[in-house]
Coordinates of C-alpha atoms and ligand atoms in Angstrom, one line a residue:
M1 CA -0.7 21.4 -13.2
T2 CA 1.5 18.4 -13.9
Q3 CA 1.8 15.2 -12.4
E4 CA 4.7 16.1 -10.5
E5 CA 3.4 19.5 -9.8
A6 CA 0.8 17.8 -8.1
F7 CA 2.3 14.9 -6.6
K8 CA 4.2 17.4 -4.8
N9 CA 1.1 19.6 -3.6
L10 CA 0.1 16.6 -1.7
V11 CA 3.4 15.8 -0.2
A12 CA 3.1 19.1 1.1
H13 CA -0.2 19.2 2.0
A14 CA 0.5 15.4 4.4
K15 CA 3.2 17.2 6.0
E16 CA 1.4 20.3 6.1
Y17 CA -1.7 18.6 8.4
G18 CA 0.0 16.5 9.9
F19 CA 0.1 13.2 8.6
I20 CA 3.3 12.5 7.3
F21 CA 6.9 13.9 8.5
P22 CA 10.2 13.6 6.5
S23 CA 12.5 11.2 9.8
S24 CA 14.6 13.1 11.8
E25 CA 14.1 16.5 10.1
I26 CA 15.9 18.8 12.6
Y27 CA 19.3 17.1 11.4
D28 CA 18.3 17.4 7.9
G29 CA 15.6 13.6 7.2
L30 CA 17.1 10.7 6.6
S31 CA 16.8 9.2 3.4
A32 CA 13.4 6.8 2.2
V33 CA 12.6 7.0 6.4
Y34 CA 9.3 8.6 7.4
D35 CA 6.8 9.4 10.6
Y36 CA 3.9 9.6 10.9
G37 CA 1.9 12.9 12.4
Q38 CA -1.0 13.3 14.9
N39 CA -3.5 12.6 11.8
G40 CA -1.4 10.4 9.6
V41 CA -1.1 7.9 13.0
E42 CA -5.1 7.8 12.9
M43 CA -5.3 7.6 9.5
K44 CA -2.8 4.2 9.7
N45 CA -4.7 2.4 12.4
N46 CA -7.9 2.6 10.8
I47 CA -6.4 0.9 7.3
K48 CA -4.9 -1.5 9.9
K49 CA -8.6 -2.2 11.6
Y50 CA -10.2 -2.4 8.3
W51 CA -7.4 -5.0 7.0
W52 CA -7.3 -7.1 10.7
E53 CA -11.3 -7.0 11.0
S54 CA -11.6 -8.2 7.2
M55 CA -8.9 -11.0 7.4
V56 CA -9.5 -12.2 11.3
H57 CA -12.4 -11.2 12.5
L58 CA -14.6 -12.3 10.0
N59 CA -13.1 -15.6 8.7
D60 CA -13.8 -18.7 10.9
N61 CA -10.1 -19.7 9.8
I62 CA -8.1 -16.8 10.4
V63 CA -6.2 -15.9 13.1
G64 CA -3.5 -13.4 13.3
I65 CA -0.2 -13.3 15.0
D66 CA 2.6 -10.7 16.1
S67 CA 6.1 -12.0 16.2
A68 CA 9.2 -10.7 16.6
I69 CA 11.2 -8.2 14.3
F70 CA 14.5 -10.4 14.8
L71 CA 14.4 -13.8 14.4
H72 CA 16.7 -16.7 13.9
P73 CA 19.7 -15.8 11.4
R74 CA 19.0 -19.1 10.0
I75 CA 15.5 -18.4 9.2
W76 CA 17.3 -15.8 6.6
E77 CA 19.1 -18.9 5.0
A78 CA 16.3 -21.4 5.2
S79 CA 14.0 -18.2 2.8
G80 CA 16.5 -17.9 0.8
H81 CA 17.1 -14.2 1.1
V82 CA 20.5 -14.1 2.5
G83 CA 21.6 -15.6 -1.2
A84 CA 19.1 -14.2 -3.4
F85 CA 17.3 -11.0 -1.6
N86 CA 19.0 -8.8 -4.0
D87 CA 18.8 -6.3 -6.1
P88 CA 20.9 -5.8 -9.7
L89 CA 22.4 -1.9 -9.1
I90 CA 24.3 0.2 -11.4
D91 CA 26.2 3.9 -11.0
N92 CA 26.3 6.3 -13.2
K93 CA 30.3 7.3 -13.1
D94 CA 29.3 11.3 -14.0
S95 CA 26.3 12.5 -11.4
K96 CA 27.3 9.4 -9.1
K97 CA 23.9 8.2 -8.8
R98 CA 22.5 4.4 -8.7
Y99 CA 20.0 2.5 -10.2
R100 CA 18.5 -0.5 -9.9
A101 CA 19.3 -1.5 -13.4
D102 CA 15.9 -3.7 -14.5
V103 CA 14.0 0.0 -13.0
L104 CA 16.1 1.9 -15.0
I105 CA 14.9 -0.5 -18.3
E106 CA 11.2 -0.2 -17.0
D107 CA 11.0 2.6 -17.2
Y108 CA 12.2 2.8 -20.5
L109 CA 9.9 0.1 -21.8
A110 CA 6.5 3.0 -19.6
K111 CA 8.0 5.2 -22.0
L112 CA 7.5 3.7 -25.2
E113 CA 4.1 2.6 -23.5
E114 CA 3.4 5.8 -22.9
K115 CA 4.8 6.8 -27.0
N116 CA 1.7 4.8 -27.8
N117 CA -0.3 6.2 -26.1
K118 CA -0.3 9.4 -27.2
E119 CA -0.2 8.3 -30.9
V120 CA -3.2 6.4 -30.1
E121 CA -4.6 9.7 -28.9
K122 CA -3.7 11.5 -31.6
G123 CA -5.8 9.0 -34.0
R124 CA -8.9 8.9 -32.0
K125 CA -8.9 12.5 -32.0
R126 CA -8.0 12.2 -36.1
F127 CA -10.5 9.8 -36.8
G128 CA -13.9 11.0 -34.2
D129 CA -16.5 8.0 -33.8
A130 CA -14.8 5.7 -36.5
F131 CA -11.5 5.8 -34.9
D132 CA -10.9 1.5 -34.1
E133 CA -8.5 1.6 -31.7
A134 CA -7.6 -2.2 -31.6
Q135 CA -6.9 -1.9 -35.6
F136 CA -5.4 1.3 -35.7
R137 CA -2.8 -0.7 -32.9
A138 CA -2.5 -3.0 -35.7
T139 CA -1.4 -0.9 -38.8
N140 CA -0.3 2.4 -37.6
P141 CA 4.0 2.5 -38.2
N142 CA 4.9 4.0 -35.3
V143 CA 2.7 2.2 -33.4
L144 CA 3.9 -1.0 -34.8
R145 CA 7.7 0.0 -34.4
N146 CA 7.9 0.9 -31.3
Q147 CA 5.8 -2.0 -29.5
A148 CA 8.1 -4.5 -31.5
K149 CA 10.8 -2.5 -29.1
W150 CA 9.1 -3.0 -26.2
D151 CA 8.6 -6.7 -27.4
E152 CA 12.5 -7.7 -27.8
V153 CA 13.2 -5.5 -24.7
H154 CA 10.9 -6.6 -22.4
A155 CA 11.8 -10.2 -23.3
R156 CA 15.7 -9.8 -23.5
M157 CA 14.7 -8.5 -19.5
T158 CA 13.0 -11.1 -18.4
E159 CA 15.6 -13.3 -20.0
A160 CA 18.2 -11.6 -18.4
L161 CA 16.7 -11.2 -14.9
G162 CA 15.6 -14.8 -15.3
K163 CA 18.8 -16.3 -15.7
N164 CA 20.6 -14.0 -12.9
D165 CA 22.4 -12.5 -16.0
L166 CA 24.5 -8.5 -14.9
A167 CA 25.9 -8.6 -18.3
A168 CA 23.0 -8.9 -19.8
L169 CA 21.5 -6.2 -18.7
R170 CA 23.8 -4.0 -18.5
Q171 CA 23.8 -4.5 -21.7
I172 CA 20.6 -3.7 -22.5
I173 CA 20.7 -0.5 -20.8
I174 CA 24.0 0.4 -23.5
D175 CA 21.5 -0.7 -26.8
C176 CA 18.9 1.0 -25.6
E177 CA 21.1 4.1 -25.1
I178 CA 19.4 4.8 -21.2
A179 CA 20.9 8.1 -20.3
C180 CA 20.9 8.9 -16.4
P181 CA 18.6 11.1 -15.8
I182 CA 20.9 13.5 -13.4
S183 CA 23.7 13.8 -15.5
G184 CA 22.5 12.6 -18.9
T185 CA 25.2 10.6 -20.1
K186 CA 25.6 7.0 -20.8
N187 CA 28.5 6.4 -18.5
W188 CA 27.9 3.3 -16.7
T189 CA 29.8 0.8 -14.0
E190 CA 29.2 -2.5 -13.9
V191 CA 25.9 -4.1 -12.8
R192 CA 26.3 -5.6 -9.0
Q193 CA 24.0 -7.5 -6.9
F194 CA 23.5 -5.8 -4.2
N195 CA 21.5 -7.8 -0.8
L196 CA 18.8 -5.7 0.7
M197 CA 18.3 -7.1 4.5
F198 CA 20.0 -5.0 7.1
S199 CA 22.0 -6.3 9.5
T200 CA 23.0 -6.1 13.3
Q201 CA 25.1 -7.6 16.1
L202 CA 22.9 -10.0 18.1
G203 CA 25.3 -9.8 22.0
N204 CA 25.4 -14.0 22.6
V205 CA 25.1 -15.3 25.9
D206 CA 28.7 -17.1 25.7
G207 CA 29.7 -13.9 25.1
G208 CA 30.2 -14.4 21.0
V209 CA 28.7 -12.2 18.7
G210 CA 26.7 -13.5 16.0
T211 CA 25.4 -11.1 12.6
I212 CA 21.2 -11.3 12.6
Y213 CA 18.7 -9.0 10.5
L214 CA 16.1 -6.9 10.4
R215 CA 13.3 -9.1 8.0
P216 CA 12.4 -7.9 5.7
E217 CA 9.3 -9.5 5.4
T218 CA 6.9 -10.8 7.8
A219 CA 5.7 -13.5 6.4
Q220 CA 8.9 -16.4 7.4
G221 CA 7.4 -14.7 11.4
I222 CA 4.4 -16.7 10.6
F223 CA 6.4 -19.6 8.8
V224 CA 8.4 -20.6 11.6
N225 CA 5.4 -20.6 14.1
F226 CA 3.3 -23.0 12.0
L227 CA 2.9 -25.7 13.9
N228 CA 2.3 -23.3 17.5
V229 CA -1.1 -21.7 15.8
Q230 CA -2.1 -25.2 14.0
K231 CA -1.3 -26.7 17.2
T232 CA -2.9 -24.5 19.6
G233 CA -5.4 -23.4 17.5
R234 CA -6.5 -27.0 16.2
M235 CA -6.8 -24.9 13.2
K236 CA -8.0 -27.6 10.0
I237 CA -6.6 -26.6 6.6
P238 CA -7.1 -24.4 4.4
F239 CA -6.2 -21.7 7.3
G240 CA -5.0 -18.6 7.3
I241 CA -2.4 -16.8 9.8
A242 CA -2.1 -12.6 9.4
Q243 CA 0.6 -10.6 10.7
I244 CA 0.8 -6.6 10.6
G245 CA 4.4 -5.3 11.3
K246 CA 7.4 -3.6 10.3
A247 CA 9.9 -4.8 7.8
F248 CA 13.8 -3.4 6.5
R249 CA 14.4 -2.8 3.2
N250 CA 17.9 -1.1 2.1
E251 CA 16.6 -0.2 -1.2
I252 CA 18.8 1.2 -3.7
V253 CA 16.5 3.7 -5.2
A254 CA 14.0 4.9 -2.2
R255 CA 12.1 7.5 -3.6
Q256 CA 8.3 8.6 -4.5
F257 CA 7.7 9.5 -0.6
I258 CA 6.3 6.5 1.3
F259 CA 5.7 4.2 -2.0
R260 CA 9.7 2.7 -1.4
M261 CA 10.6 3.4 1.9
R262 CA 13.4 1.6 4.3
E263 CA 11.7 0.8 7.0
F264 CA 7.9 0.0 5.9
E265 CA 4.8 -1.8 7.5
Q266 CA 3.5 -4.4 5.9
M267 CA -0.1 -6.4 6.9
E268 CA 0.5 -9.9 5.5
M269 CA -1.3 -13.1 5.4
Q270 CA -0.5 -16.8 4.7
F271 CA -3.2 -19.3 3.5
F272 CA -2.9 -23.0 4.0
V273 CA -4.0 -25.4 1.3
R274 CA -3.9 -28.9 0.2
P275 CA -1.2 -29.6 -2.4
G276 CA -3.1 -29.3 -5.8
E277 CA -5.9 -26.9 -4.8
E278 CA -3.5 -23.5 -4.3
M279 CA -4.3 -22.1 -8.3
H280 CA -7.8 -22.2 -7.0
W281 CA -7.7 -21.0 -4.3
F282 CA -5.1 -18.5 -5.4
K283 CA -7.7 -16.8 -7.7
A284 CA -10.2 -16.4 -5.2
W285 CA -7.5 -14.7 -2.8
K286 CA -7.2 -12.3 -6.3
E287 CA -10.6 -11.5 -5.9
T288 CA -11.6 -11.1 -2.5
R289 CA -8.7 -8.7 -2.0
L290 CA -9.6 -6.6 -5.1
S291 CA -12.7 -6.7 -3.8
W292 CA -11.2 -5.8 -0.8
H293 CA -9.6 -2.3 -2.3
K294 CA -12.7 -1.7 -4.5
A295 CA -15.0 -1.7 -1.1
L296 CA -13.4 1.7 0.2
G297 CA -15.2 3.5 -2.8
L298 CA -11.9 5.5 -4.4
G299 CA -12.6 4.3 -8.0
D300 CA -13.1 0.3 -10.1
E301 CA -10.7 2.1 -12.5
K302 CA -7.9 2.8 -10.1
Y303 CA -7.4 -1.3 -9.6
R304 CA -5.6 -3.8 -12.1
F305 CA -3.7 -6.8 -11.9
H306 CA -0.6 -7.7 -13.8
D307 CA 0.3 -11.3 -13.9
H308 CA 3.7 -12.0 -13.1
E309 CA 5.7 -13.7 -16.2
K310 CA 9.4 -14.3 -14.5
L311 CA 8.2 -15.4 -11.4
A312 CA 10.1 -15.6 -7.4
H313 CA 12.1 -19.0 -6.5
Y314 CA 8.9 -20.0 -4.4
A315 CA 6.5 -19.4 -6.7
N316 CA 4.1 -21.2 -9.1
A317 CA 2.0 -18.1 -9.6
A318 CA 1.6 -14.1 -8.9
T319 CA 0.3 -11.2 -9.5
D320 CA 0.2 -7.5 -8.1
I321 CA -2.7 -5.7 -7.9
E322 CA -1.3 -2.1 -9.2
F323 CA -3.0 1.2 -8.6
E324 CA -2.4 4.2 -10.0
F325 CA -0.9 6.3 -8.1
P326 CA 0.1 9.6 -9.1
F327 CA 2.8 9.0 -11.0
G328 CA 0.7 6.0 -12.7
F329 CA 0.0 2.5 -12.2
K330 CA 2.3 0.5 -9.9
E331 CA 2.2 -2.4 -7.1
L332 CA 0.2 -1.6 -4.2
E333 CA -0.4 -5.7 -3.3
G334 CA 1.3 -8.6 -4.2
V335 CA -0.7 -12.2 -3.9
H336 CA 2.1 -15.2 -4.6
S337 CA 1.1 -19.0 -4.5
R338 CA 4.5 -19.9 -2.6
T339 CA 3.9 -23.8 -3.2
D340 CA 5.9 -25.8 -0.5
F341 CA 9.0 -23.8 -0.3
D342 CA 9.2 -21.9 2.8
L343 CA 7.6 -24.4 5.2
G344 CA 9.7 -27.3 3.2
Q345 CA 13.1 -25.5 3.8
H346 CA 12.0 -24.8 7.3
Q347 CA 11.6 -28.5 7.8
K348 CA 14.7 -29.1 5.6
F349 CA 17.2 -25.9 7.8
S350 CA 15.6 -27.0 11.5
G351 CA 15.3 -30.8 11.5
R352 CA 12.1 -30.2 12.8
K353 CA 8.7 -31.8 10.5
I354 CA 6.5 -29.7 10.0
Q355 CA 3.9 -31.5 8.5
Y356 CA 0.0 -31.4 8.6
F357 CA -2.1 -33.9 9.6
D358 CA -5.1 -34.2 7.3
P359 CA -8.4 -35.8 8.8
E360 CA -10.2 -35.9 6.2
T361 CA -7.7 -38.4 4.0
G362 CA -5.6 -39.5 6.0
E363 CA -2.3 -38.4 5.2
S364 CA 0.4 -36.1 6.3
Y365 CA 1.9 -33.3 3.9
T366 CA 3.6 -29.9 3.9
P367 CA 0.7 -27.4 3.4
Y368 CA 1.3 -25.3 0.0
V369 CA 0.6 -21.6 1.0
I370 CA -0.9 -18.6 -0.7
E371 CA -0.1 -15.7 0.3
T372 CA -1.3 -12.3 0.5
S373 CA 0.6 -9.3 0.7
I374 CA 0.1 -5.7 1.0
G375 CA 2.1 -2.6 2.6
L376 CA 0.4 -0.2 5.2
D377 CA 2.0 2.7 4.2
R378 CA 1.5 2.1 0.1
M379 CA -2.1 1.5 1.2
F380 CA -1.8 5.0 2.9
L381 CA -0.5 7.2 -0.3
A382 CA -2.7 5.2 -2.1
I383 CA -5.9 6.3 -0.1
L384 CA -4.5 9.9 0.0
S385 CA -4.0 10.4 -3.6
A386 CA -7.4 9.2 -4.4
A387 CA -8.9 12.0 -1.8
Y388 CA -6.7 14.4 -2.2
T389 CA -8.5 16.8 -4.2
E390 CA -8.3 21.2 -5.2
E391 CA -11.5 22.7 -6.0
Q392 CA -13.3 25.5 -7.3
L393 CA -15.8 27.0 -5.6
E394 CA -18.9 29.0 -6.3
G395 CA -17.3 32.5 -5.9
G396 CA -14.2 32.6 -6.9
E397 CA -12.7 30.8 -3.5
E398 CA -10.7 27.7 -3.6
R399 CA -10.3 24.5 -0.9
V400 CA -8.1 21.3 -0.6
V401 CA -10.7 18.5 0.7
L402 CA -9.7 14.8 1.3
R403 CA -13.1 13.1 0.4
L404 CA -11.5 10.3 2.5
P405 CA -13.5 7.1 3.2
A406 CA -15.2 8.4 6.1
C407 CA -14.3 4.7 8.4
I408 CA -10.8 5.7 7.7
A409 CA -10.7 9.6 8.3
P410 CA -8.6 10.0 11.1
V411 CA -10.9 12.7 13.0
K412 CA -14.8 11.8 12.2
L413 CA -16.6 14.7 14.1
A414 CA -15.6 18.3 14.8
I415 CA -16.6 20.2 17.1
L416 CA -17.2 24.0 16.5
P417 CA -19.0 26.8 18.9
L418 CA -19.5 29.3 16.4
V419 CA -18.3 31.9 19.5
K420 CA -16.2 31.1 22.3
K421 CA -18.1 33.3 25.2
D422 CA -22.1 33.0 25.7
G423 CA -21.7 29.8 27.2
L424 CA -21.5 27.7 23.6
P425 CA -18.0 26.7 24.7
E426 CA -19.5 25.0 27.6
K427 CA -22.5 23.2 25.1
A428 CA -19.5 22.3 23.0
R429 CA -17.4 20.8 25.6
E430 CA -20.6 19.0 26.7
I431 CA -21.5 17.3 22.8
L432 CA -18.1 16.0 23.4
D433 CA -17.7 14.6 26.4
M434 CA -20.9 12.9 25.3
L435 CA -19.7 11.7 21.5
R436 CA -15.9 11.0 22.3
F437 CA -16.4 7.1 23.4
D438 CA -17.1 6.9 20.2
F439 CA -15.7 8.3 17.4
N440 CA -12.7 10.5 17.5
C441 CA -13.4 14.0 17.6
Q442 CA -12.0 17.1 17.3
Y443 CA -12.7 20.5 19.5
D444 CA -12.2 23.9 17.5
E445 CA -12.6 27.1 19.0
K446 CA -10.1 29.5 17.2
D447 CA -10.3 31.6 14.1
S448 CA -13.6 32.5 12.1
I449 CA -16.1 28.9 11.4
G450 CA -15.0 29.6 7.4
K451 CA -11.6 28.8 8.7
R452 CA -12.1 26.2 11.1
Y453 CA -14.8 24.6 8.2
R454 CA -11.4 24.6 5.9
R455 CA -9.0 23.5 8.3
Q456 CA -11.4 20.1 8.7
D457 CA -11.8 20.1 5.2
A458 CA -8.1 19.7 4.8
I459 CA -7.2 16.5 7.4
G460 CA -10.7 14.6 5.6
T461 CA -12.9 15.0 9.0
P462 CA -16.5 14.0 7.6
Y463 CA -18.8 16.6 10.1
C464 CA -18.2 19.2 11.8
I465 CA -20.8 20.5 14.3
T466 CA -21.9 24.2 15.3
I467 CA -22.5 25.3 18.7
D468 CA -24.7 28.4 18.1
H469 CA -26.8 30.7 20.6
D470 CA -30.2 28.8 19.6
T471 CA -28.6 25.3 20.5
L472 CA -29.1 26.5 24.0
G473 CA -32.7 27.3 23.8
D474 CA -33.1 24.5 21.0
N475 CA -31.2 21.6 21.5
C476 CA -30.2 21.6 17.7
V477 CA -27.1 22.3 16.3
T478 CA -26.1 22.8 12.6
I479 CA -24.7 19.3 10.9
R480 CA -22.3 20.2 7.4
D481 CA -20.6 17.2 5.1
R482 CA -17.9 17.5 4.2
D483 CA -18.1 16.6 0.4
T484 CA -21.3 18.5 -0.6
M485 CA -20.7 21.1 2.2
T486 CA -25.0 21.5 2.3
Q487 CA -25.7 22.3 6.4
E488 CA -28.2 20.9 8.6
R489 CA -30.4 22.2 11.4
V490 CA -30.1 18.0 14.0
P491 CA -30.9 17.7 17.5
I492 CA -28.1 16.5 19.1
S493 CA -29.7 13.2 20.5
D494 CA -29.5 12.2 16.4
L495 CA -25.3 13.2 16.2
H496 CA -24.9 10.0 17.7
D497 CA -27.0 7.9 15.2
I498 CA -26.4 10.3 12.2
V499 CA -22.2 10.1 12.8
S500 CA -22.5 6.5 13.4
K501 CA -24.4 5.5 10.3
K502 CA -21.7 8.1 7.9
I503 CA -19.0 6.3 9.7
S504 CA -19.3 2.6 9.7
M505 CA -16.3 0.7 8.8
T506 CA -18.7 -2.3 8.7
T507 CA -21.4 -1.0 6.0
V508 CA -17.6 -1.2 4.5
L509 CA -16.5 -4.6 5.4
R510 CA -20.1 -5.6 4.0
K511 CA -19.7 -5.4 0.3
I512 CA -16.3 -7.4 0.5
Q513 CA -16.7 -11.0 -1.2
K514 CA -15.0 -13.9 0.7
A515 CA -12.4 -16.3 -0.8
Q516 CA -14.4 -19.7 -0.8
Ligands
ATP1 P1 8.2 -3.9 -5.4 O1 9.0 -4.5 -6.7 O2 7.9 -2.3 -5.5 O3 9.7 -3.8 -4.9 P2 8.1 -5.9 -3.5 O4 7.5 -7.2 -5.0 O5 9.9 -6.3 -4.0 O6 7.7 -5.0 -4.3 P3 7.0 -7.6 -2.2 O7 7.8 -8.9 -1.6 O8 5.6 -8.3 -2.9 O9 7.3 -6.5 -2.6 O10 6.3 -7.0 -0.8 C1 4.7 -7.5 -0.9 C2 4.4 -5.6 -0.6 O11 5.0 -4.7 0.6 C3 4.3 -4.8 -1.3 O12 3.3 -4.7 -2.6 C4 4.3 -3.2 -1.3 O13 2.9 -3.0 -0.7 C5 5.3 -3.5 0.0 N1 6.4 -3.5 0.2 C6 7.5 -3.4 -0.1 N2 8.6 -3.4 -0.5 C7 8.4 -1.7 0.3 C8 9.1 -0.8 0.2 N3 10.3 -0.5 0.4 N4 8.1 0.3 1.1 C9 7.0 1.0 1.4 N5 6.0 -1.1 0.8 C10 7.2 -2.2 0.2

């Protein structure tokens, strides 16, 4: 199966089992907008909980807020979004398809990398145990040629983006003979800037109308509340403010399912520090965030850092935590050192003094900021894609199972009476009523037990319990483990403990290393 087919199966599975639906589907959908279904919303809430607990509840010096989506329009002028939140776009005249010029070039670079990786694999096969990858990369003529091309194109792109030179970007596309993936032609328009913010009109009290924006990031809602939170919470630097909420971007190239959406959710934390100490905190938060990811157990090899060479106008250091999605390593989370840019700008634009008096040094200053910013939907996709497994069982049968971290699984326990009679449903409902206060349980009495197990595997339920005729006499049930499919007979009175242990988020949270 190709990667593309596997990804298609995943998307189909997400729909079939009530995780993610295309938005407005009965009207043929709305591009790059998705709805979360009955299982999706539970899983999403669990991810939010995992993030919120680790940030807010487990750190003395981080608090949360929930700011409005609509903010004063001047905020977006101050932050630089009105002037500079742009993507360079280019159209293919034949297919009429629109692309981000930098993404076309990045795809080209990724192909060069792929070619070299293939060469290396060929070399490995040819030379066996004696193979020295570093030496091969340093001497093989094909690899050297591709690498030289990569270096040249990458340097040109970085320079063009840095200088905002749209003509230079276009020239790279022409020189590299990059063709439109749809039409196959190289018939390109000029490159233009495209602002990603959605705007709408707000009726003013005086009858006038003003343009306001749907927020493209949650961060600004935090910056403009810096003084409110610091004063009312008597917060001492270093401290952080966390927020989960919707963000909106008019993405030009919206593809890859929920990886790039026009309406999405972010989980952001801004950590305010003393000027000069930002690099220490930047490094500490990089490690803490990576350990938050790894604690979920999706596989340490699926993550890597990608440090930015081209920094945003507000940053003095930045890195992406990349995840190996089904379509390759891509950004999952950003950790940015934003200097005092945002608070400084809001001080300038609002005319209010936004400073912190440091009782330890006796000085007032504008704090520096380390930001950690992760897309909730991307996190959802990361977990879903790592969990999705098509398995061949003994006897030739197949099953699709979501090996979700148990604390993230939408349903924790399925309660299944073996048959729909003889008092078994009543007994099962008794157990359900006992456990549903602590776990999200699902009661199911339809179809054969085997089919019901498969349905639970497909949504990643860690445990199924079966109530049979013996249960009525011995008060024991069969508990089946999703991953091993082993079954064990246990007393009903032990169920709460067994399930609690398995699904505990606390165990996962304890593994996370803290920024210090
Ligand atoms: P990209 O380079 O992929 O466009 P970005 O660098 O613009 O992302 P940030 O502005 O740093 O992203 O946003 C922080 C996080 O928000 C990203 O790491 C990502 O997880 C998430 N995110 C950004 N844009 C989208 C989107 N259109 N759809 C879903 N998640 C997004």
